[in-house]
Short mmCIF file of C-alpha atoms and ligand atoms in Angstrom, two decimals:
data_model
loop_
_atom_site.label_atom_id
_atom_site.label_comp_id
_atom_site.label_asym_id
_atom_site.label_seq_id
_atom_site.Cartn_x
_atom_site.Cartn_y
_atom_site.Cartn_z
CA MET A 991 197.15 78.08 191.04
CA PRO A 992 196.46 76.66 194.52
CA LEU A 993 193.28 74.68 195.22
CA VAL A 994 191.61 75.55 198.53
CA LEU A 995 189.19 73.43 200.55
CA GLY A 996 186.76 75.55 202.61
CA ILE A 997 184.73 74.33 205.59
CA GLU A 998 181.82 76.23 207.17
CA THR A 999 180.05 75.08 210.36
CA SER A 1000 179.25 78.26 212.31
CA CYS A 1001 175.50 77.71 212.56
CA ASP A 1002 173.21 75.01 211.17
CA GLU A 1003 174.70 74.54 207.68
CA THR A 1004 177.58 72.16 207.05
CA GLY A 1005 179.15 73.73 203.98
CA VAL A 1006 182.16 72.60 201.96
CA GLY A 1007 183.57 74.37 198.92
CA LEU A 1008 186.55 74.06 196.58
CA VAL A 1009 187.95 77.22 195.03
CA ARG A 1010 190.90 77.85 192.74
CA ASP A 1011 191.85 81.31 191.50
CA GLY A 1012 188.44 82.86 192.12
CA VAL A 1013 186.55 79.95 190.57
CA LEU A 1014 184.16 77.69 192.48
CA LEU A 1015 184.97 74.15 191.31
CA GLY A 1016 182.52 72.26 193.51
CA ASP A 1017 180.57 72.53 196.73
CA ALA A 1018 178.20 70.63 198.98
CA LEU A 1019 175.81 71.68 201.71
CA ALA A 1020 173.91 69.82 204.43
CA SER A 1021 171.52 71.58 206.79
CA SER A 1022 170.19 70.59 210.21
CA MET A 1023 167.52 73.32 209.92
CA ASP A 1024 164.62 70.84 210.05
CA GLU A 1025 165.90 69.46 213.35
CA HIS A 1026 165.74 72.96 214.91
CA ALA A 1027 162.40 74.08 213.42
CA ARG A 1028 160.29 72.75 216.29
CA PHE A 1029 162.44 74.68 218.80
CA GLY A 1030 162.01 77.95 216.86
CA GLY A 1031 165.77 78.50 216.66
CA VAL A 1032 169.09 76.71 216.30
CA VAL A 1033 169.97 74.37 219.20
CA PRO A 1034 173.80 74.44 219.41
CA GLU A 1035 174.32 70.82 220.55
CA ILE A 1036 172.02 69.47 217.83
CA ALA A 1037 173.84 71.57 215.24
CA ALA A 1038 177.27 70.38 216.43
CA ARG A 1039 176.26 66.72 216.26
CA ALA A 1040 174.78 67.22 212.78
CA HIS A 1041 178.05 68.84 211.61
CA LEU A 1042 179.98 65.84 212.91
CA HIS A 1043 177.78 63.48 210.89
CA ALA A 1044 177.66 65.56 207.71
CA LEU A 1045 181.21 66.87 207.41
CA GLN A 1046 183.08 63.99 205.83
CA PRO A 1047 180.26 63.13 203.38
CA MET A 1048 180.10 66.80 202.33
CA VAL A 1049 183.88 66.95 201.78
CA ARG A 1050 183.63 63.77 199.68
CA ALA A 1051 180.68 65.19 197.69
CA ALA A 1052 182.44 68.51 196.99
CA LEU A 1053 185.62 66.72 195.85
CA ASP A 1054 183.57 64.45 193.57
CA ARG A 1055 181.66 67.38 192.09
CA ALA A 1056 184.92 69.21 191.40
CA GLY A 1057 186.46 66.03 189.97
CA VAL A 1058 189.50 66.26 192.27
CA GLY A 1059 190.99 64.21 195.10
CA PHE A 1060 192.66 64.96 198.43
CA GLY A 1061 196.03 64.89 196.69
CA ASP A 1062 195.07 67.91 194.57
CA LEU A 1063 194.45 70.20 197.58
CA ASP A 1064 196.94 72.97 198.43
CA ALA A 1065 195.35 74.60 201.49
CA VAL A 1066 192.50 74.20 203.97
CA ALA A 1067 190.32 77.08 205.23
CA ALA A 1068 187.79 76.69 208.03
CA THR A 1069 185.52 79.11 209.88
CA ALA A 1070 187.10 79.89 213.27
CA GLY A 1071 184.38 82.37 214.33
CA PRO A 1072 182.04 84.04 214.96
CA GLY A 1073 179.24 81.54 215.50
CA LEU A 1074 177.91 78.93 217.89
CA ALA A 1075 180.94 77.70 219.86
CA THR A 1076 180.19 73.98 219.65
CA ALA A 1077 179.39 74.22 215.95
CA VAL A 1078 182.48 76.25 214.98
CA GLN A 1079 184.59 73.83 217.01
CA VAL A 1080 183.61 70.86 214.83
CA GLY A 1081 184.53 72.55 211.54
CA LEU A 1082 187.79 74.04 212.80
CA ALA A 1083 188.85 70.70 214.31
CA ALA A 1084 188.04 68.97 211.02
CA GLY A 1085 189.99 71.63 209.10
CA LYS A 1086 193.01 71.07 211.35
CA ALA A 1087 192.75 67.31 210.93
CA TYR A 1088 192.65 67.55 207.12
CA ALA A 1089 195.50 70.09 207.12
CA MET A 1090 197.68 68.02 209.45
CA SER A 1091 197.07 64.67 207.78
CA LEU A 1092 197.58 66.06 204.26
CA GLY A 1093 200.52 68.27 205.24
CA LEU A 1094 198.73 71.45 204.11
CA PRO A 1095 198.54 74.98 205.55
CA LEU A 1096 195.43 75.86 207.58
CA TYR A 1097 193.65 79.23 207.51
CA GLY A 1098 191.17 80.14 210.28
CA VAL A 1099 188.61 82.31 208.49
CA HIS A 1100 186.28 85.01 209.83
CA HIS A 1101 182.77 83.89 208.84
CA LEU A 1102 181.61 87.41 207.91
CA ALA A 1103 184.61 87.94 205.63
CA GLY A 1104 183.36 84.79 203.89
CA HIS A 1105 180.00 86.43 203.25
CA ALA A 1106 181.81 89.31 201.52
CA ALA A 1107 184.36 87.18 199.65
CA VAL A 1108 181.79 84.82 198.13
CA ASP A 1109 180.70 87.53 195.71
CA THR A 1110 184.08 87.29 193.95
CA LEU A 1111 183.10 83.77 192.83
CA GLU A 1112 180.15 85.17 190.92
CA HIS A 1113 181.18 88.69 189.93
CA GLY A 1114 184.99 88.62 189.87
CA PRO A 1115 187.54 90.52 191.97
CA LEU A 1116 186.23 93.29 194.25
CA PRO A 1117 187.15 96.89 193.39
CA ASP A 1118 190.07 98.46 195.30
CA ARG A 1119 187.58 99.90 197.77
CA CYS A 1120 183.85 99.66 198.34
CA VAL A 1121 181.12 99.93 200.95
CA ALA A 1122 179.72 96.60 202.16
CA LEU A 1123 176.45 95.85 203.94
CA ILE A 1124 176.57 92.53 205.79
CA VAL A 1125 173.11 91.43 206.90
CA SER A 1126 172.89 87.99 208.48
CA GLY A 1127 171.10 86.20 211.30
CA GLY A 1128 173.57 87.43 213.89
CA HIS A 1129 175.13 90.55 212.35
CA THR A 1130 174.24 93.81 210.63
CA SER A 1131 177.18 96.01 209.65
CA LEU A 1132 178.04 98.73 207.18
CA LEU A 1133 181.73 98.46 206.34
CA ALA A 1134 184.40 100.23 204.34
CA LEU A 1135 186.39 97.54 202.53
CA GLY A 1136 189.76 97.76 200.85
CA ASP A 1137 191.73 94.67 199.84
CA LEU A 1138 189.80 91.99 201.72
CA ALA A 1139 192.88 89.80 202.26
CA ARG A 1140 195.35 92.50 203.28
CA ASP A 1141 193.62 95.61 204.60
CA PRO A 1142 191.98 96.13 207.99
CA ILE A 1143 188.18 96.44 207.78
CA THR A 1144 186.51 99.65 209.01
CA HIS A 1145 183.06 99.54 210.61
CA LEU A 1146 180.96 102.54 209.60
CA GLY A 1147 178.01 101.33 211.65
CA ASP A 1148 176.49 98.24 213.24
CA THR A 1149 173.21 97.26 214.80
CA VAL A 1150 172.69 98.55 218.32
CA ASP A 1151 170.31 95.69 219.17
CA ASP A 1152 168.86 92.90 216.95
CA ALA A 1153 170.46 91.85 213.67
CA ALA A 1154 168.30 92.19 210.55
CA GLY A 1155 167.91 88.41 210.17
CA GLU A 1156 167.05 88.09 213.84
CA ALA A 1157 164.24 90.64 213.32
CA PHE A 1158 162.90 88.54 210.43
CA ASP A 1159 163.06 85.41 212.59
CA LYS A 1160 161.34 87.07 215.58
CA VAL A 1161 158.59 88.73 213.53
CA ALA A 1162 157.94 85.44 211.70
CA ARG A 1163 157.40 83.85 215.08
CA LEU A 1164 154.91 86.57 216.04
CA LEU A 1165 153.04 85.84 212.80
CA GLY A 1166 153.04 82.07 213.39
CA LEU A 1167 155.35 81.49 210.40
CA PRO A 1168 157.99 78.72 210.51
CA TYR A 1169 161.71 79.02 211.31
CA PRO A 1170 163.82 80.36 209.64
CA GLY A 1171 161.65 83.42 209.44
CA GLY A 1172 163.35 85.30 206.60
CA PRO A 1173 162.36 83.02 203.73
CA ALA A 1174 158.89 82.53 205.29
CA ILE A 1175 158.25 86.30 205.47
CA ASP A 1176 159.65 86.77 201.96
CA ARG A 1177 157.13 84.19 200.67
CA ALA A 1178 154.17 85.48 202.71
CA ALA A 1179 154.86 89.11 201.68
CA ARG A 1180 154.40 88.28 197.98
CA ASP A 1181 150.62 88.33 198.49
CA GLY A 1182 150.62 91.37 200.77
CA ASP A 1183 150.43 95.14 200.41
CA PRO A 1184 153.53 96.84 201.89
CA ALA A 1185 151.58 100.10 202.33
CA THR A 1186 149.05 98.57 204.74
CA ILE A 1187 150.90 99.51 207.95
CA ALA A 1188 153.46 102.31 208.29
CA PHE A 1189 155.89 100.60 210.66
CA PRO A 1190 158.63 102.85 212.10
CA ARG A 1191 161.95 103.31 210.29
CA ALA A 1192 164.34 103.33 213.25
CA MET A 1193 167.22 105.52 212.25
CA ALA A 1194 169.58 105.05 215.25
CA GLY A 1195 172.83 106.82 214.19
CA THR A 1196 173.72 107.74 210.61
CA TYR A 1197 175.03 104.29 209.74
CA SER A 1198 173.84 102.33 212.79
CA PHE A 1199 170.79 100.11 212.78
CA SER A 1200 168.14 99.25 215.35
CA PHE A 1201 165.51 96.60 214.68
CA SER A 1202 164.14 95.82 218.12
CA GLY A 1203 161.75 98.83 218.04
CA LEU A 1204 160.37 97.61 214.71
CA LYS A 1205 159.84 94.13 216.13
CA THR A 1206 158.02 95.65 219.14
CA ALA A 1207 155.88 97.81 216.80
CA VAL A 1208 154.78 94.65 214.98
CA ALA A 1209 153.99 92.95 218.30
CA ARG A 1210 151.96 95.99 219.53
CA TRP A 1211 150.09 96.18 216.22
CA LEU A 1212 149.16 92.49 216.48
CA GLU A 1213 148.03 92.93 220.11
CA ARG A 1214 145.73 95.82 219.18
CA HIS A 1215 144.36 94.16 216.07
CA ASP A 1216 140.92 92.50 216.23
CA GLY A 1217 139.89 89.66 213.97
CA PRO A 1218 142.02 87.44 211.70
CA VAL A 1219 145.60 88.65 211.24
CA PRO A 1220 146.34 89.79 207.67
CA VAL A 1221 149.64 87.87 207.70
CA ALA A 1222 150.65 88.77 204.14
CA ASP A 1223 150.07 92.51 204.68
CA VAL A 1224 151.94 92.58 208.01
CA ALA A 1225 154.83 90.60 206.49
CA ALA A 1226 154.99 92.92 203.48
CA SER A 1227 154.81 96.08 205.63
CA PHE A 1228 157.53 94.82 207.99
CA GLN A 1229 159.74 93.71 205.09
CA GLU A 1230 159.31 97.12 203.46
CA ALA A 1231 160.47 98.89 206.64
CA VAL A 1232 163.62 96.72 206.80
CA ALA A 1233 164.37 97.11 203.07
CA ASP A 1234 163.85 100.88 203.29
CA THR A 1235 166.25 101.31 206.23
CA LEU A 1236 168.95 98.97 204.89
CA SER A 1237 168.96 100.44 201.38
CA ALA A 1238 168.74 104.11 202.47
CA LYS A 1239 171.68 103.85 204.87
CA SER A 1240 173.80 101.85 202.46
CA VAL A 1241 173.32 104.33 199.63
CA GLN A 1242 174.06 107.20 202.04
CA ALA A 1243 177.27 105.49 203.15
CA CYS A 1244 178.36 105.06 199.51
CA ARG A 1245 177.69 108.74 198.81
CA ASP A 1246 179.51 109.94 201.94
CA HIS A 1247 182.53 107.73 201.24
CA ALA A 1248 182.61 108.39 197.51
CA SER A 1249 182.18 104.68 196.84
CA ASP A 1250 180.77 103.74 193.44
CA THR A 1251 180.14 100.15 194.54
CA LEU A 1252 177.88 98.66 197.20
CA LEU A 1253 178.44 95.02 198.14
CA MET A 1254 175.39 93.52 199.86
CA VAL A 1255 175.82 90.09 201.43
CA GLY A 1256 174.59 87.68 204.14
CA GLY A 1257 171.35 85.75 204.55
CA VAL A 1258 169.07 88.79 204.47
CA ALA A 1259 170.60 89.84 201.13
CA ALA A 1260 168.65 86.85 199.75
CA ASN A 1261 165.43 88.78 200.48
CA SER A 1262 163.59 89.68 197.28
CA ARG A 1263 162.41 93.13 198.44
CA VAL A 1264 165.74 94.07 200.03
CA ARG A 1265 167.42 93.20 196.71
CA ALA A 1266 164.85 95.01 194.53
CA LEU A 1267 164.68 98.24 196.54
CA THR A 1268 168.46 98.43 196.98
CA ALA A 1269 168.96 97.82 193.25
CA GLU A 1270 166.48 100.60 192.45
CA ARG A 1271 168.13 103.12 194.78
CA CYS A 1272 171.67 102.21 193.71
CA ALA A 1273 170.70 102.63 190.04
CA ALA A 1274 169.19 106.05 190.79
CA ALA A 1275 172.38 107.10 192.62
CA GLY A 1276 174.77 105.74 189.97
CA ILE A 1277 176.13 103.08 192.34
CA THR A 1278 177.00 99.58 191.14
CA LEU A 1279 175.25 97.03 193.35
CA ARG A 1280 177.00 93.69 193.82
CA VAL A 1281 174.90 91.02 195.48
CA PRO A 1282 175.52 87.27 195.19
CA ARG A 1283 172.79 84.91 194.01
CA PRO A 1284 170.50 83.95 196.94
CA SER A 1285 172.08 80.50 197.46
CA LEU A 1286 175.47 82.18 198.04
CA CYS A 1287 173.98 84.80 200.41
CA THR A 1288 173.03 82.26 203.07
CA ASP A 1289 175.76 80.21 204.78
CA ASN A 1290 177.76 77.87 202.55
CA GLY A 1291 181.23 76.36 202.19
CA ALA A 1292 182.21 78.21 199.02
CA MET A 1293 182.41 81.49 200.97
CA ILE A 1294 185.09 80.13 203.28
CA ALA A 1295 187.04 78.62 200.39
CA ALA A 1296 186.76 82.04 198.68
CA VAL A 1297 188.52 83.73 201.62
CA GLY A 1298 191.13 80.95 201.67
CA ASP A 1299 191.74 81.49 197.98
CA LEU A 1300 192.19 85.26 198.45
CA VAL A 1301 194.61 84.97 201.40
CA VAL A 1302 196.65 82.18 199.82
CA ARG A 1303 197.07 84.22 196.63
CA ALA A 1304 197.94 87.29 198.75
CA GLY A 1305 200.71 85.23 200.39
CA LEU A 1306 199.40 85.57 203.96
CA PRO A 1307 200.96 83.25 206.54
CA PRO A 1308 198.79 80.28 207.61
CA SER A 1309 197.16 80.08 211.04
CA PRO A 1310 198.93 78.05 213.74
CA LEU A 1311 197.38 74.64 214.39
CA THR A 1312 196.92 75.87 217.97
CA LEU A 1313 194.36 78.43 216.76
CA GLY A 1314 191.28 78.43 218.98
CA ILE A 1315 187.70 79.27 218.03
CA GLU A 1316 186.49 82.87 218.50
CA PRO A 1317 182.69 82.64 218.88
CA ASN A 1318 182.33 86.44 219.25
CA ALA A 1319 185.05 87.65 216.88
CA VAL A 1320 184.48 91.20 215.61
CA LEU A 1321 185.18 91.60 211.88
CA ARG A 1322 188.53 93.41 211.59
CA SER A 1323 190.28 91.19 209.05
CA ALA A 1324 189.61 88.19 206.83
CA LEU A 1325 191.43 85.74 209.12
CA ILE A 1326 190.89 85.16 212.83
CA SER A 1327 194.01 86.34 214.61
CA PRO A 1328 195.71 83.73 216.83
CA GLU A 1329 195.93 86.22 219.70
CA GLY A 1330 192.16 86.03 220.04
CA ARG A 1331 189.62 88.92 220.43
O1 LIG B 1516 174.06 84.53 206.71
P1 LIG B 1516 173.12 83.54 207.26
O2 LIG B 1516 172.76 82.35 206.42
O3 LIG B 1516 173.62 82.98 208.63
C1 LIG B 1516 174.25 83.78 209.57
O4 LIG B 1516 175.48 84.00 209.43
O5 LIG B 1516 173.52 84.25 210.49
O6 LIG B 1516 171.79 84.35 207.63
C2 LIG B 1516 170.69 83.70 208.21
C3 LIG B 1516 169.60 84.73 208.35
C4 LIG B 1516 168.37 84.21 209.09
O7 LIG B 1516 167.99 85.15 210.08
C5 LIG B 1516 167.32 84.11 207.98
O8 LIG B 1516 166.00 84.30 208.45
C6 LIG B 1516 167.75 85.22 207.05
O9 LIG B 1516 169.16 85.18 207.06
N1 LIG B 1516 167.26 85.02 205.69
C7 LIG B 1516 166.38 85.86 205.09
C8 LIG B 1516 166.08 85.30 203.83
N2 LIG B 1516 166.79 84.14 203.70
C9 LIG B 1516 167.50 83.99 204.85
N3 LIG B 1516 165.85 87.01 205.53
C10 LIG B 1516 164.98 87.63 204.71
N4 LIG B 1516 164.61 87.15 203.51
C11 LIG B 1516 165.13 85.99 203.02
N5 LIG B 1516 164.77 85.53 201.83
ZN1 LIG B 1517 176.43 83.71 207.88
#
């Protein structure tokens, strides 16, 4: 079975993973998060430079952890989009360099397909079809998935404004919590009462999402509030509104599409309340919930190697070495097409 090296550099994590036949053999992760914290968000040039410094050491560390060498590799997969242009560029260029120098095929992977594929490393092959909720810092989509390597991906609904993770990050900022906001709100909410404030559940379309109204509602509430801010209660109430909307729409999509499986992935799928409420509602509806462990929900290299592993085993042709980055690529298939879009 082929051994695939995966490289992820779309945002502030430099991730490397090694996967063979659905099994994660080793991985390594470096983050430049601390360097961005004082700016309240990821600074693309700082992220790109950090990727450049971390990439080779992370590849070395992942190989060591897997107990393999460059000579054991059969294919290289690297994120080609979407993401921060300068950051994606570093990882894709590195992927090409490894592929060219080792004489291996290169696969330019769609980052969001990686979020979905990573679950196979923990829970085995995906069913023939399922509904997937991808909730990350830049994207929020409800999808109908077939064979991830071969079939086109159908969008049932997307966010019309902010992504779910973006809402966490922005509300954290309003509450004076550190970046990234998701984990900070998750922690703060543990001591709060989610019933304190009834924030709006923006319903947009049936499967579409809108989080900017919720963010504004939190801002208005804070403006009107006198005295010390009950940070834990606001965090818990906001988190409850997000978890309610995400889980309700996902379960509805499964029902409407006769899907007995919901796959929930991306950074926000690491959220404790989003996981718990979705698990509760899926169980009540007889739907199997698949959600990777939190460390595989946020960006990592294993997810890109997981896509590489699926497409290599499916016999898909490699990407040309002329493949360019696609910072705004819409998720239509697991690989970034060389024609662009
Ligand atoms: O998937 P990801 O690591 O990167 C992107 O592809 O964007 O997602 C990052 C997002 C950030 O907005 C972060 O605040 C959010 O995921 N996040 C969380 C949690 N952990 C990360 N949001 C809520 N609760 C968490 N525990
Ligand atoms: Zn991501």
